[in-house]
Amino acid sequence: MIVQLINILSRFFSLFIPRKDIMVFNSFPDLSDNSYAIFEYLIKNQQELNRVYTFVYLFNDKKPSKKDYNYLLERGISIEKLKNVRFEKKNVYKRFILFLLCKICI
């Protein structure tokens, strides 16, 4: 119910708010499903998109846990080297604002 309401409100408000070059990734649990697969592909293979877009990955915590961090390192992704990637805590209000501002939500 809440997700449907957020989708409806974000579509309405997006008519009045200009979009920014932001891609938002959201999955449950963290670092799983298609969202993570697309995130990993874009980080590794699409350097031109990495310069244009800011990637925001929503986590249950403020930043990736040690398990998530090690998983990223095993996959060849170093968080310290990613300048255009932000990790944000999953929050209803922050998610709503990000969905309003982003061009792409995965």
Short mmCIF file of C-alpha atoms in Angstrom, two decimals:
data_model
loop_
_atom_site.label_atom_id
_atom_site.label_comp_id
_atom_site.label_asym_id
_atom_site.label_seq_id
_atom_site.Cartn_x
_atom_site.Cartn_y
_atom_site.Cartn_z
CA MET A 1 0.00 0.00 0.00
CA ILE A 2 2.76 2.44 0.98
CA VAL A 3 4.83 1.54 -2.07
CA GLN A 4 1.87 2.18 -4.37
CA LEU A 5 1.23 5.53 -2.71
CA ILE A 6 4.89 6.51 -3.10
CA ASN A 7 4.78 5.56 -6.78
CA ILE A 8 1.66 7.63 -7.40
CA LEU A 9 2.99 10.66 -5.51
CA SER A 10 6.40 10.46 -7.17
CA ARG A 11 4.80 10.40 -10.63
CA PHE A 12 2.66 13.42 -9.76
CA PHE A 13 5.46 15.49 -8.23
CA SER A 14 7.93 14.52 -10.94
CA LEU A 15 5.91 16.64 -13.34
CA PHE A 16 7.06 19.74 -11.45
CA ILE A 17 10.58 18.80 -10.33
CA PRO A 18 13.46 18.65 -12.82
CA ARG A 19 15.27 15.32 -12.97
CA LYS A 20 18.95 14.98 -12.15
CA ASP A 21 21.54 12.52 -13.49
CA ILE A 22 20.99 10.00 -10.71
CA MET A 23 20.43 6.24 -10.87
CA VAL A 24 18.90 4.69 -7.76
CA PHE A 25 19.37 0.99 -7.00
CA ASN A 26 17.20 -0.76 -4.44
CA SER A 27 17.02 -4.47 -3.57
CA PHE A 28 16.04 -6.71 -0.70
CA PRO A 29 18.23 -8.06 0.78
CA ASP A 30 21.12 -5.69 0.07
CA LEU A 31 23.31 -6.48 -2.94
CA SER A 32 21.00 -8.98 -4.57
CA ASP A 33 18.66 -9.51 -7.48
CA ASN A 34 18.64 -7.66 -10.77
CA SER A 35 19.42 -4.32 -9.15
CA TYR A 36 22.83 -5.53 -8.04
CA ALA A 37 23.54 -7.28 -11.36
CA ILE A 38 22.84 -4.08 -13.29
CA PHE A 39 24.84 -2.01 -10.77
CA GLU A 40 27.84 -4.34 -11.10
CA TYR A 41 27.66 -4.33 -14.90
CA LEU A 42 27.48 -0.55 -15.09
CA ILE A 43 30.38 -0.07 -12.68
CA LYS A 44 32.63 -2.52 -14.52
CA ASN A 45 31.71 -2.00 -18.17
CA GLN A 46 30.04 1.33 -18.80
CA GLN A 47 32.67 3.98 -18.08
CA GLU A 48 30.85 6.70 -20.04
CA LEU A 49 27.75 6.27 -17.87
CA ASN A 50 29.92 6.32 -14.76
CA ARG A 51 31.04 9.84 -15.67
CA VAL A 52 27.52 11.10 -16.38
CA TYR A 53 25.39 9.51 -13.64
CA THR A 54 25.65 9.41 -9.88
CA PHE A 55 24.77 5.94 -8.61
CA VAL A 56 22.89 5.70 -5.32
CA TYR A 57 22.52 2.23 -3.77
CA LEU A 58 20.03 2.00 -0.91
CA PHE A 59 21.12 -0.16 2.05
CA ASN A 60 19.46 -1.18 5.29
CA ASP A 61 22.33 0.52 7.10
CA LYS A 62 24.08 3.79 6.30
CA LYS A 63 26.88 1.98 4.49
CA PRO A 64 27.60 -1.58 3.39
CA SER A 65 28.27 -4.11 6.14
CA LYS A 66 31.62 -5.90 6.33
CA LYS A 67 30.00 -8.89 4.61
CA ASP A 68 28.72 -6.67 1.77
CA TYR A 69 32.07 -4.88 1.54
CA ASN A 70 33.94 -8.20 1.23
CA TYR A 71 31.43 -9.40 -1.36
CA LEU A 72 32.07 -6.29 -3.46
CA LEU A 73 35.84 -6.78 -3.18
CA GLU A 74 35.50 -10.41 -4.30
CA ARG A 75 33.61 -9.21 -7.35
CA GLY A 76 36.36 -6.70 -8.18
CA ILE A 77 34.62 -3.54 -6.98
CA SER A 78 36.53 -1.28 -4.60
CA ILE A 79 34.29 1.20 -2.81
CA GLU A 80 37.14 3.66 -2.20
CA LYS A 81 37.76 4.07 -5.94
CA LEU A 82 34.11 4.80 -6.77
CA LYS A 83 33.75 8.57 -6.75
CA ASN A 84 30.26 8.78 -8.21
CA VAL A 85 28.65 6.07 -6.04
CA ARG A 86 26.79 6.87 -2.83
CA PHE A 87 25.40 4.38 -0.36
CA GLU A 88 22.35 5.64 1.49
CA LYS A 89 20.23 4.17 4.26
CA LYS A 90 16.79 2.94 3.23
CA ASN A 91 14.40 5.52 4.54
CA VAL A 92 10.86 6.21 3.31
CA TYR A 93 11.36 9.96 3.01
CA LYS A 94 14.84 9.82 1.50
CA ARG A 95 13.70 7.14 -0.94
CA PHE A 96 10.76 9.29 -1.98
CA ILE A 97 13.00 12.32 -2.61
CA LEU A 98 15.53 10.21 -4.53
CA PHE A 99 12.77 8.69 -6.67
CA LEU A 100 11.56 12.19 -7.48
CA LEU A 101 15.00 13.43 -8.47
CA CYS A 102 16.42 10.43 -10.30
CA LYS A 103 16.20 9.77 -14.01
CA ILE A 104 16.46 5.99 -13.59
CA CYS A 105 15.27 3.83 -10.70
CA ILE A 106 16.19 0.15 -10.63
#
